JSON list of N, CA and C in Angstrom, two decimals:
[
{"chain": "L", "resi": 26, "resn": "UNK", "atom": "N", "xyz": [0.82, -1.04, 0.65]},
{"chain": "L", "resi": 26, "resn": "UNK", "atom": "CA", "xyz": [-0.15, -0.04, -0.65]},
{"chain": "L", "resi": 26, "resn": "UNK", "atom": "C", "xyz": [1.21, 0.96, -0.07]},
{"chain": "L", "resi": 27, "resn": "UNK", "atom": "N", "xyz": [0.42, 2.18, -0.89]},
{"chain": "L", "resi": 27, "resn": "UNK", "atom": "CA", "xyz": [1.52, 3.33, -0.75]},
{"chain": "L", "resi": 27, "resn": "UNK", "atom": "C", "xyz": [0.93, 4.84, 0.31]},
{"chain": "L", "resi": 28, "resn": "UNK", "atom": "N", "xyz": [2.49, 5.12, 0.84]},
{"chain": "L", "resi": 28, "resn": "UNK", "atom": "CA", "xyz": [0.78, 5.97, 1.16]},
{"chain": "L", "resi": 28, "resn": "UNK", "atom": "C", "xyz": [1.94, 7.75, 1.07]},
{"chain": "L", "resi": 29, "resn": "UNK", "atom": "N", "xyz": [1.01, 9.48, 0.95]},
{"chain": "L", "resi": 29, "resn": "UNK", "atom": "CA", "xyz": [1.19, 10.04, -0.16]},
{"chain": "L", "resi": 29, "resn": "UNK", "atom": "C", "xyz": [1.30, 11.60, 0.59]},
{"chain": "L", "resi": 30, "resn": "UNK", "atom": "N", "xyz": [1.91, 11.60, 0.80]},
{"chain": "L", "resi": 30, "resn": "UNK", "atom": "CA", "xyz": [1.99, 13.34, 1.37]},
{"chain": "L", "resi": 30, "resn": "UNK", "atom": "C", "xyz": [0.92, 13.97, 0.21]},
{"chain": "L", "resi": 31, "resn": "UNK", "atom": "N", "xyz": [-0.50, 14.65, 1.84]},
{"chain": "L", "resi": 31, "resn": "UNK", "atom": "CA", "xyz": [-1.02, 15.34, 1.55]},
{"chain": "L", "resi": 31, "resn": "UNK", "atom": "C", "xyz": [-1.32, 17.34, 1.78]},
{"chain": "L", "resi": 32, "resn": "UNK", "atom": "N", "xyz": [-1.71, 17.50, 0.63]},
{"chain": "L", "resi": 32, "resn": "UNK", "atom": "CA", "xyz": [-2.26, 19.34, 1.12]},
{"chain": "L", "resi": 32, "resn": "UNK", "atom": "C", "xyz": [-3.41, 19.71, 0.82]},
{"chain": "L", "resi": 33, "resn": "UNK", "atom": "N", "xyz": [-3.63, 20.33, 1.73]},
{"chain": "L", "resi": 33, "resn": "UNK", "atom": "CA", "xyz": [-5.03, 21.25, 1.19]},
{"chain": "L", "resi": 33, "resn": "UNK", "atom": "C", "xyz": [-4.98, 21.86, 0.18]},
{"chain": "L", "resi": 34, "resn": "UNK", "atom": "N", "xyz": [-5.88, 22.27, 0.09]},
{"chain": "L", "resi": 34, "resn": "UNK", "atom": "CA", "xyz": [-6.46, 23.04, -1.56]},
{"chain": "L", "resi": 34, "resn": "UNK", "atom": "C", "xyz": [-7.62, 23.74, -1.92]},
{"chain": "L", "resi": 35, "resn": "UNK", "atom": "N", "xyz": [-8.16, 24.50, -2.14]},
{"chain": "L", "resi": 35, "resn": "UNK", "atom": "CA", "xyz": [-9.20, 25.67, -1.73]},
{"chain": "L", "resi": 35, "resn": "UNK", "atom": "C", "xyz": [-9.67, 25.52, -3.12]},
{"chain": "L", "resi": 36, "resn": "UNK", "atom": "N", "xyz": [-11.51, 25.65, -3.75]},
{"chain": "L", "resi": 36, "resn": "UNK", "atom": "CA", "xyz": [-11.39, 27.21, -4.66]},
{"chain": "L", "resi": 36, "resn": "UNK", "atom": "C", "xyz": [-11.04, 28.72, -4.77]},
{"chain": "L", "resi": 37, "resn": "UNK", "atom": "N", "xyz": [-11.65, 29.07, -4.98]},
{"chain": "L", "resi": 37, "resn": "UNK", "atom": "CA", "xyz": [-10.90, 30.83, -4.54]},
{"chain": "L", "resi": 37, "resn": "UNK", "atom": "C", "xyz": [-11.40, 31.59, -5.79]},
{"chain": "L", "resi": 38, "resn": "UNK", "atom": "N", "xyz": [-11.86, 33.16, -5.70]},
{"chain": "L", "resi": 38, "resn": "UNK", "atom": "CA", "xyz": [-12.26, 33.90, -5.97]},
{"chain": "L", "resi": 38, "resn": "UNK", "atom": "C", "xyz": [-11.63, 35.12, -6.93]},
{"chain": "L", "resi": 39, "resn": "UNK", "atom": "N", "xyz": [-12.30, 35.06, -7.80]},
{"chain": "L", "resi": 39, "resn": "UNK", "atom": "CA", "xyz": [-11.04, 35.68, -9.60]},
{"chain": "L", "resi": 39, "resn": "UNK", "atom": "C", "xyz": [-12.04, 36.68, -9.36]},
{"chain": "L", "resi": 40, "resn": "UNK", "atom": "N", "xyz": [-11.76, 37.70, -9.43]},
{"chain": "L", "resi": 40, "resn": "UNK", "atom": "CA", "xyz": [-12.04, 38.83, -9.86]},
{"chain": "L", "resi": 40, "resn": "UNK", "atom": "C", "xyz": [-11.53, 39.78, -11.42]},
{"chain": "L", "resi": 41, "resn": "UNK", "atom": "N", "xyz": [-12.88, 39.82, -11.64]},
{"chain": "L", "resi": 41, "resn": "UNK", "atom": "CA", "xyz": [-12.63, 40.04, -13.52]},
{"chain": "L", "resi": 41, "resn": "UNK", "atom": "C", "xyz": [-13.04, 41.15, -13.87]},
{"chain": "L", "resi": 42, "resn": "UNK", "atom": "N", "xyz": [-13.19, 41.82, -14.49]},
{"chain": "L", "resi": 42, "resn": "UNK", "atom": "CA", "xyz": [-12.79, 43.12, -14.86]},
{"chain": "L", "resi": 42, "resn": "UNK", "atom": "C", "xyz": [-14.85, 43.56, -15.35]},
{"chain": "L", "resi": 43, "resn": "UNK", "atom": "N", "xyz": [-14.77, 44.72, -14.20]},
{"chain": "L", "resi": 43, "resn": "UNK", "atom": "CA", "xyz": [-16.21, 45.44, -15.22]},
{"chain": "L", "resi": 43, "resn": "UNK", "atom": "C", "xyz": [-17.36, 44.68, -14.23]},
{"chain": "L", "resi": 44, "resn": "UNK", "atom": "N", "xyz": [-16.31, 43.50, -12.81]},
{"chain": "L", "resi": 44, "resn": "UNK", "atom": "CA", "xyz": [-17.43, 42.73, -12.46]},
{"chain": "L", "resi": 44, "resn": "UNK", "atom": "C", "xyz": [-17.17, 43.56, -10.23]},
{"chain": "L", "resi": 45, "resn": "UNK", "atom": "N", "xyz": [-18.02, 43.52, -9.81]},
{"chain": "L", "resi": 45, "resn": "UNK", "atom": "CA", "xyz": [-17.96, 43.89, -8.37]},
{"chain": "L", "resi": 45, "resn": "UNK", "atom": "C", "xyz": [-18.29, 42.01, -7.43]},
{"chain": "L", "resi": 46, "resn": "UNK", "atom": "N", "xyz": [-18.38, 40.84, -8.40]},
{"chain": "L", "resi": 46, "resn": "UNK", "atom": "CA", "xyz": [-18.55, 39.41, -8.16]},
{"chain": "L", "resi": 46, "resn": "UNK", "atom": "C", "xyz": [-17.79, 38.90, -8.54]},
{"chain": "L", "resi": 47, "resn": "UNK", "atom": "N", "xyz": [-16.77, 38.26, -7.54]},
{"chain": "L", "resi": 47, "resn": "UNK", "atom": "CA", "xyz": [-15.96, 37.54, -7.63]},
{"chain": "L", "resi": 47, "resn": "UNK", "atom": "C", "xyz": [-16.33, 35.75, -8.98]},
{"chain": "L", "resi": 48, "resn": "UNK", "atom": "N", "xyz": [-15.17, 35.75, -9.52]},
{"chain": "L", "resi": 48, "resn": "UNK", "atom": "CA", "xyz": [-16.79, 34.27, -10.00]},
{"chain": "L", "resi": 48, "resn": "UNK", "atom": "C", "xyz": [-15.14, 33.50, -9.11]},
{"chain": "L", "resi": 49, "resn": "UNK", "atom": "N", "xyz": [-16.03, 31.84, -8.78]},
{"chain": "L", "resi": 49, "resn": "UNK", "atom": "CA", "xyz": [-15.28, 30.94, -8.64]},
{"chain": "L", "resi": 49, "resn": "UNK", "atom": "C", "xyz": [-14.90, 30.26, -9.48]},
{"chain": "L", "resi": 50, "resn": "UNK", "atom": "N", "xyz": [-13.08, 30.00, -9.07]},
{"chain": "L", "resi": 50, "resn": "UNK", "atom": "CA", "xyz": [-11.88, 29.32, -9.66]},
{"chain": "L", "resi": 50, "resn": "UNK", "atom": "C", "xyz": [-11.97, 27.43, -10.41]},
{"chain": "L", "resi": 51, "resn": "UNK", "atom": "N", "xyz": [-11.56, 27.46, -11.28]},
{"chain": "L", "resi": 51, "resn": "UNK", "atom": "CA", "xyz": [-12.43, 26.65, -12.42]},
{"chain": "L", "resi": 51, "resn": "UNK", "atom": "C", "xyz": [-11.93, 25.07, -11.50]},
{"chain": "L", "resi": 52, "resn": "UNK", "atom": "N", "xyz": [-10.55, 26.04, -10.62]},
{"chain": "L", "resi": 52, "resn": "UNK", "atom": "CA", "xyz": [-9.36, 24.33, -10.54]},
{"chain": "L", "resi": 52, "resn": "UNK", "atom": "C", "xyz": [-9.26, 25.26, -8.70]},
{"chain": "L", "resi": 53, "resn": "UNK", "atom": "N", "xyz": [-9.29, 24.13, -8.24]},
{"chain": "L", "resi": 53, "resn": "UNK", "atom": "CA", "xyz": [-8.29, 24.44, -6.43]},
{"chain": "L", "resi": 53, "resn": "UNK", "atom": "C", "xyz": [-6.50, 24.74, -6.78]},
{"chain": "L", "resi": 54, "resn": "UNK", "atom": "N", "xyz": [-6.26, 25.39, -5.71]},
{"chain": "L", "resi": 54, "resn": "UNK", "atom": "CA", "xyz": [-5.30, 25.48, -5.19]},
{"chain": "L", "resi": 54, "resn": "UNK", "atom": "C", "xyz": [-4.79, 25.41, -3.88]},
{"chain": "L", "resi": 55, "resn": "UNK", "atom": "N", "xyz": [-3.37, 25.11, -3.60]},
{"chain": "L", "resi": 55, "resn": "UNK", "atom": "CA", "xyz": [-2.80, 25.68, -2.41]},
{"chain": "L", "resi": 55, "resn": "UNK", "atom": "C", "xyz": [-3.31, 26.81, -1.75]},
{"chain": "L", "resi": 56, "resn": "UNK", "atom": "N", "xyz": [-3.64, 26.78, -0.21]},
{"chain": "L", "resi": 56, "resn": "UNK", "atom": "CA", "xyz": [-2.94, 28.09, 0.52]},
{"chain": "L", "resi": 56, "resn": "UNK", "atom": "C", "xyz": [-1.82, 29.30, -0.07]},
{"chain": "L", "resi": 57, "resn": "UNK", "atom": "N", "xyz": [-1.29, 28.79, -0.13]},
{"chain": "L", "resi": 57, "resn": "UNK", "atom": "CA", "xyz": [-0.21, 29.62, -0.62]},
{"chain": "L", "resi": 57, "resn": "UNK", "atom": "C", "xyz": [-0.45, 30.10, -1.91]},
{"chain": "L", "resi": 58, "resn": "UNK", "atom": "N", "xyz": [-0.17, 29.05, -2.64]},
{"chain": "L", "resi": 58, "resn": "UNK", "atom": "CA", "xyz": [-0.87, 29.43, -3.55]},
{"chain": "L", "resi": 58, "resn": "UNK", "atom": "C", "xyz": [-1.58, 30.45, -4.42]},
{"chain": "L", "resi": 59, "resn": "UNK", "atom": "N", "xyz": [-2.83, 30.18, -3.84]},
{"chain": "L", "resi": 59, "resn": "UNK", "atom": "CA", "xyz": [-3.81, 31.60, -3.56]},
{"chain": "L", "resi": 59, "resn": "UNK", "atom": "C", "xyz": [-3.17, 32.24, -3.62]},
{"chain": "L", "resi": 60, "resn": "UNK", "atom": "N", "xyz": [-2.73, 33.55, -2.57]},
{"chain": "L", "resi": 60, "resn": "UNK", "atom": "CA", "xyz": [-1.87, 34.13, -1.68]},
{"chain": "L", "resi": 60, "resn": "UNK", "atom": "C", "xyz": [-1.62, 35.38, -2.15]},
{"chain": "L", "resi": 61, "resn": "UNK", "atom": "N", "xyz": [-0.22, 33.37, -2.73]},
{"chain": "L", "resi": 61, "resn": "UNK", "atom": "CA", "xyz": [0.94, 34.25, -2.73]},
{"chain": "L", "resi": 61, "resn": "UNK", "atom": "C", "xyz": [1.12, 34.69, -4.08]},
{"chain": "L", "resi": 62, "resn": "UNK", "atom": "N", "xyz": [0.73, 33.60, -4.99]},
{"chain": "L", "resi": 62, "resn": "UNK", "atom": "CA", "xyz": [1.17, 33.94, -6.73]},
{"chain": "L", "resi": 62, "resn": "UNK", "atom": "C", "xyz": [0.02, 34.39, -7.35]},
{"chain": "L", "resi": 63, "resn": "UNK", "atom": "N", "xyz": [-0.80, 33.59, -7.27]},
{"chain": "L", "resi": 63, "resn": "UNK", "atom": "CA", "xyz": [-2.83, 34.42, -7.82]},
{"chain": "L", "resi": 63, "resn": "UNK", "atom": "C", "xyz": [-3.20, 35.85, -7.32]},
{"chain": "L", "resi": 64, "resn": "UNK", "atom": "N", "xyz": [-2.55, 36.57, -6.18]},
{"chain": "L", "resi": 64, "resn": "UNK", "atom": "CA", "xyz": [-3.53, 37.25, -4.90]},
{"chain": "L", "resi": 64, "resn": "UNK", "atom": "C", "xyz": [-5.08, 37.60, -5.28]},
{"chain": "L", "resi": 65, "resn": "UNK", "atom": "N", "xyz": [-5.21, 36.16, -5.05]},
{"chain": "L", "resi": 65, "resn": "UNK", "atom": "CA", "xyz": [-7.18, 35.99, -5.13]},
{"chain": "L", "resi": 65, "resn": "UNK", "atom": "C", "xyz": [-7.13, 35.84, -3.53]},
{"chain": "L", "resi": 66, "resn": "UNK", "atom": "N", "xyz": [-8.85, 35.42, -3.32]},
{"chain": "L", "resi": 66, "resn": "UNK", "atom": "CA", "xyz": [-9.64, 34.91, -1.15]},
{"chain": "L", "resi": 66, "resn": "UNK", "atom": "C", "xyz": [-9.57, 33.72, -1.40]},
{"chain": "L", "resi": 67, "resn": "UNK", "atom": "N", "xyz": [-8.91, 32.95, -0.47]},
{"chain": "L", "resi": 67, "resn": "UNK", "atom": "CA", "xyz": [-9.06, 31.49, -0.80]},
{"chain": "L", "resi": 67, "resn": "UNK", "atom": "C", "xyz": [-10.84, 31.40, -0.25]},
{"chain": "L", "resi": 68, "resn": "UNK", "atom": "N", "xyz": [-11.59, 29.89, -0.59]},
{"chain": "L", "resi": 68, "resn": "UNK", "atom": "CA", "xyz": [-12.74, 30.29, 0.00]},
{"chain": "L", "resi": 68, "resn": "UNK", "atom": "C", "xyz": [-12.92, 29.38, 1.04]},
{"chain": "L", "resi": 69, "resn": "UNK", "atom": "N", "xyz": [-13.19, 29.59, 2.01]},
{"chain": "L", "resi": 69, "resn": "UNK", "atom": "CA", "xyz": [-12.81, 28.71, 3.05]},
{"chain": "L", "resi": 69, "resn": "UNK", "atom": "C", "xyz": [-14.14, 28.36, 3.74]},
{"chain": "L", "resi": 70, "resn": "UNK", "atom": "N", "xyz": [-14.61, 26.84, 3.39]},
{"chain": "L", "resi": 70, "resn": "UNK", "atom": "CA", "xyz": [-15.00, 25.40, 3.30]},
{"chain": "L", "resi": 70, "resn": "UNK", "atom": "C", "xyz": [-15.34, 25.05, 1.64]},
{"chain": "L", "resi": 71, "resn": "UNK", "atom": "N", "xyz": [-13.83, 25.82, 1.61]},
{"chain": "L", "resi": 71, "resn": "UNK", "atom": "CA", "xyz": [-14.32, 24.30, 0.20]},
{"chain": "L", "resi": 71, "resn": "UNK", "atom": "C", "xyz": [-12.85, 23.28, -0.26]},
{"chain": "L", "resi": 72, "resn": "UNK", "atom": "N", "xyz": [-11.97, 23.64, 1.27]},
{"chain": "L", "resi": 72, "resn": "UNK", "atom": "CA", "xyz": [-11.06, 22.49, 1.46]},
{"chain": "L", "resi": 72, "resn": "UNK", "atom": "C", "xyz": [-11.02, 21.01, 1.10]},
{"chain": "L", "resi": 73, "resn": "UNK", "atom": "N", "xyz": [-10.56, 21.02, 0.15]},
{"chain": "L", "resi": 73, "resn": "UNK", "atom": "CA", "xyz": [-10.63, 19.32, 0.00]},
{"chain": "L", "resi": 73, "resn": "UNK", "atom": "C", "xyz": [-8.31, 18.75, 0.29]},
{"chain": "L", "resi": 74, "resn": "UNK", "atom": "N", "xyz": [-8.12, 18.01, 0.84]},
{"chain": "L", "resi": 74, "resn": "UNK", "atom": "CA", "xyz": [-6.61, 17.19, 0.83]},
{"chain": "L", "resi": 74, "resn": "UNK", "atom": "C", "xyz": [-6.92, 16.25, 0.16]},
{"chain": "L", "resi": 75, "resn": "UNK", "atom": "N", "xyz": [-5.64, 16.36, -1.24]},
{"chain": "L", "resi": 75, "resn": "UNK", "atom": "CA", "xyz": [-5.25, 15.13, -1.62]},
{"chain": "L", "resi": 75, "resn": "UNK", "atom": "C", "xyz": [-4.05, 15.07, -1.54]},
{"chain": "L", "resi": 76, "resn": "UNK", "atom": "N", "xyz": [-3.28, 13.88, -2.23]},
{"chain": "L", "resi": 76, "resn": "UNK", "atom": "CA", "xyz": [-2.10, 13.76, -2.11]},
{"chain": "L", "resi": 76, "resn": "UNK", "atom": "C", "xyz": [-1.50, 14.47, -3.31]},
{"chain": "L", "resi": 77, "resn": "UNK", "atom": "N", "xyz": [0.57, 14.78, -2.98]},
{"chain": "L", "resi": 77, "resn": "UNK", "atom": "CA", "xyz": [0.69, 16.35, -3.08]},
{"chain": "L", "resi": 77, "resn": "UNK", "atom": "C", "xyz": [1.70, 16.48, -4.92]},
{"chain": "L", "resi": 78, "resn": "UNK", "atom": "N", "xyz": [1.28, 14.75, -5.03]},
{"chain": "L", "resi": 78, "resn": "UNK", "atom": "CA", "xyz": [1.43, 14.74, -6.48]},
{"chain": "L", "resi": 78, "resn": "UNK", "atom": "C", "xyz": [0.38, 14.70, -7.60]},
{"chain": "L", "resi": 79, "resn": "UNK", "atom": "N", "xyz": [-0.34, 14.86, -7.37]},
{"chain": "L", "resi": 79, "resn": "UNK", "atom": "CA", "xyz": [-1.95, 15.57, -8.00]},
{"chain": "L", "resi": 79, "resn": "UNK", "atom": "C", "xyz": [-1.64, 17.09, -8.46]},
{"chain": "L", "resi": 80, "resn": "UNK", "atom": "N", "xyz": [-0.87, 18.13, -7.75]},
{"chain": "L", "resi": 80, "resn": "UNK", "atom": "CA", "xyz": [-0.56, 19.30, -8.88]},
{"chain": "L", "resi": 80, "resn": "UNK", "atom": "C", "xyz": [0.10, 19.30, -9.21]},
{"chain": "L", "resi": 81, "resn": "UNK", "atom": "N", "xyz": [0.31, 20.42, -9.95]},
{"chain": "L", "resi": 81, "resn": "UNK", "atom": "CA", "xyz": [0.66, 20.91, -11.71]},
{"chain": "L", "resi": 81, "resn": "UNK", "atom": "C", "xyz": [1.56, 21.00, -11.68]},
{"chain": "L", "resi": 82, "resn": "UNK", "atom": "N", "xyz": [2.40, 21.66, -12.31]},
{"chain": "L", "resi": 82, "resn": "UNK", "atom": "CA", "xyz": [3.76, 22.60, -12.02]},
{"chain": "L", "resi": 82, "resn": "UNK", "atom": "C", "xyz": [3.85, 23.71, -11.48]},
{"chain": "L", "resi": 83, "resn": "UNK", "atom": "N", "xyz": [2.18, 24.31, -11.04]},
{"chain": "L", "resi": 83, "resn": "UNK", "atom": "CA", "xyz": [1.88, 25.23, -11.11]},
{"chain": "L", "resi": 83, "resn": "UNK", "atom": "C", "xyz": [0.95, 25.70, -9.49]},
{"chain": "L", "resi": 84, "resn": "UNK", "atom": "N", "xyz": [0.86, 24.34, -8.62]},
{"chain": "L", "resi": 84, "resn": "UNK", "atom": "CA", "xyz": [0.53, 24.06, -7.03]},
{"chain": "L", "resi": 84, "resn": "UNK", "atom": "C", "xyz": [-1.53, 23.78, -7.84]},
{"chain": "L", "resi": 85, "resn": "UNK", "atom": "N", "xyz": [-1.66, 23.91, -8.83]},
{"chain": "L", "resi": 85, "resn": "UNK", "atom": "CA", "xyz": [-2.72, 24.01, -8.73]},
{"chain": "L", "resi": 85, "resn": "UNK", "atom": "C", "xyz": [-3.37, 22.21, -9.23]},
{"chain": "L", "resi": 86, "resn": "UNK", "atom": "N", "xyz": [-4.52, 22.24, -8.95]},
{"chain": "L", "resi": 86, "resn": "UNK", "atom": "CA", "xyz": [-5.22, 20.97, -8.70]},
{"chain": "L", "resi": 86, "resn": "UNK", "atom": "C", "xyz": [-6.39, 20.99, -9.31]},
{"chain": "L", "resi": 87, "resn": "UNK", "atom": "N", "xyz": [-7.07, 20.31, -10.31]},
{"chain": "L", "resi": 87, "resn": "UNK", "atom": "CA", "xyz": [-8.19, 19.96, -11.43]},
{"chain": "L", "resi": 87, "resn": "UNK", "atom": "C", "xyz": [-8.81, 18.21, -10.92]},
{"chain": "L", "resi": 88, "resn": "UNK", "atom": "N", "xyz": [-9.66, 17.57, -10.98]},
{"chain": "L", "resi": 88, "resn": "UNK", "atom": "CA", "xyz": [-9.80, 16.59, -10.55]},
{"chain": "L", "resi": 88, "resn": "UNK", "atom": "C", "xyz": [-9.76, 16.52, -11.84]},
{"chain": "L", "resi": 89, "resn": "UNK", "atom": "N", "xyz": [-9.52, 14.55, -11.52]},
{"chain": "L", "resi": 89, "resn": "UNK", "atom": "CA", "xyz": [-10.06, 13.54, -12.58]},
{"chain": "L", "resi": 89, "resn": "UNK", "atom": "C", "xyz": [-11.04, 13.02, -12.91]},
{"chain": "L", "resi": 90, "resn": "UNK", "atom": "N", "xyz": [-12.54, 13.32, -13.75]},
{"chain": "L", "resi": 90, "resn": "UNK", "atom": "CA", "xyz": [-13.31, 12.96, -14.90]},
{"chain": "L", "resi": 90, "resn": "UNK", "atom": "C", "xyz": [-13.22, 11.66, -14.53]},
{"chain": "L", "resi": 91, "resn": "UNK", "atom": "N", "xyz": [-14.05, 10.74, -13.63]},
{"chain": "L", "resi": 91, "resn": "UNK", "atom": "CA", "xyz": [-14.22, 9.66, -14.25]},
{"chain": "L", "resi": 91, "resn": "UNK", "atom": "C", "xyz": [-15.29, 8.97, -14.27]},
{"chain": "L", "resi": 92, "resn": "UNK", "atom": "N", "xyz": [-15.80, 8.57, -13.78]},
{"chain": "L", "resi": 92, "resn": "UNK", "atom": "CA", "xyz": [-17.56, 9.03, -13.32]},
{"chain": "L", "resi": 92, "resn": "UNK", "atom": "C", "xyz": [-18.00, 8.08, -13.09]},
{"chain": "L", "resi": 93, "resn": "UNK", "atom": "N", "xyz": [-18.69, 6.97, -13.18]},
{"chain": "L", "resi": 93, "resn": "UNK", "atom": "CA", "xyz": [-18.37, 5.37, -12.10]},
{"chain": "L", "resi": 93, "resn": "UNK", "atom": "C", "xyz": [-17.06, 5.23, -11.94]},
{"chain": "L", "resi": 94, "resn": "UNK", "atom": "N", "xyz": [-16.35, 5.03, -12.73]},
{"chain": "L", "resi": 94, "resn": "UNK", "atom": "CA", "xyz": [-15.11, 3.45, -13.31]},
{"chain": "L", "resi": 94, "resn": "UNK", "atom": "C", "xyz": [-14.16, 4.76, -11.58]},
{"chain": "L", "resi": 95, "resn": "UNK", "atom": "N", "xyz": [-12.64, 3.69, -11.57]},
{"chain": "L", "resi": 95, "resn": "UNK", "atom": "CA", "xyz": [-12.05, 3.85, -10.51]},
{"chain": "L", "resi": 95, "resn": "UNK", "atom": "C", "xyz": [-11.42, 4.67, -10.94]},
{"chain": "L", "resi": 96, "resn": "UNK", "atom": "N", "xyz": [-10.37, 5.46, -10.59]},
{"chain": "L", "resi": 96, "resn": "UNK", "atom": "CA", "xyz": [-9.44, 6.20, -11.00]},
{"chain": "L", "resi": 96, "resn": "UNK", "atom": "C", "xyz": [-8.02, 5.02, -11.03]},
{"chain": "L", "resi": 97, "resn": "UNK", "atom": "N", "xyz": [-7.29, 5.13, -11.26]},
{"chain": "L", "resi": 97, "resn": "UNK", "atom": "CA", "xyz": [-6.37, 4.40, -12.05]},
{"chain": "L", "resi": 97, "resn": "UNK", "atom": "C", "xyz": [-5.26, 4.11, -10.39]},
{"chain": "L", "resi": 98, "resn": "UNK", "atom": "N", "xyz": [-4.28, 2.55, -10.74]},
{"chain": "L", "resi": 98, "resn": "UNK", "atom": "CA", "xyz": [-3.00, 2.64, -9.29]},
{"chain": "L", "resi": 98, "resn": "UNK", "atom": "C", "xyz": [-1.71, 3.95, -9.53]},
{"chain": "L", "resi": 99, "resn": "UNK", "atom": "N", "xyz": [-1.94, 4.40, -9.20]},
{"chain": "L", "resi": 99, "resn": "UNK", "atom": "CA", "xyz": [-0.36, 4.62, -8.94]},
{"chain": "L", "resi": 99, "resn": "UNK", "atom": "C", "xyz": [1.35, 4.16, -8.70]}
]
């Protein structure tokens, strides 16, 4: 059985020009990435624990759509 180093990721609010209401991000990221790199607001209550190796090179997490199927073994 493999063990993974996990991180917490969140959705965040993205401010678009011409709008006073932030849009929810299309992906999740770590709090550090959201605050320090993206300069956005973390949406508390959207946290999820994921394996660190599920993040891309920019610290973003996108859920893999599997429908009702199983995720492949890593």
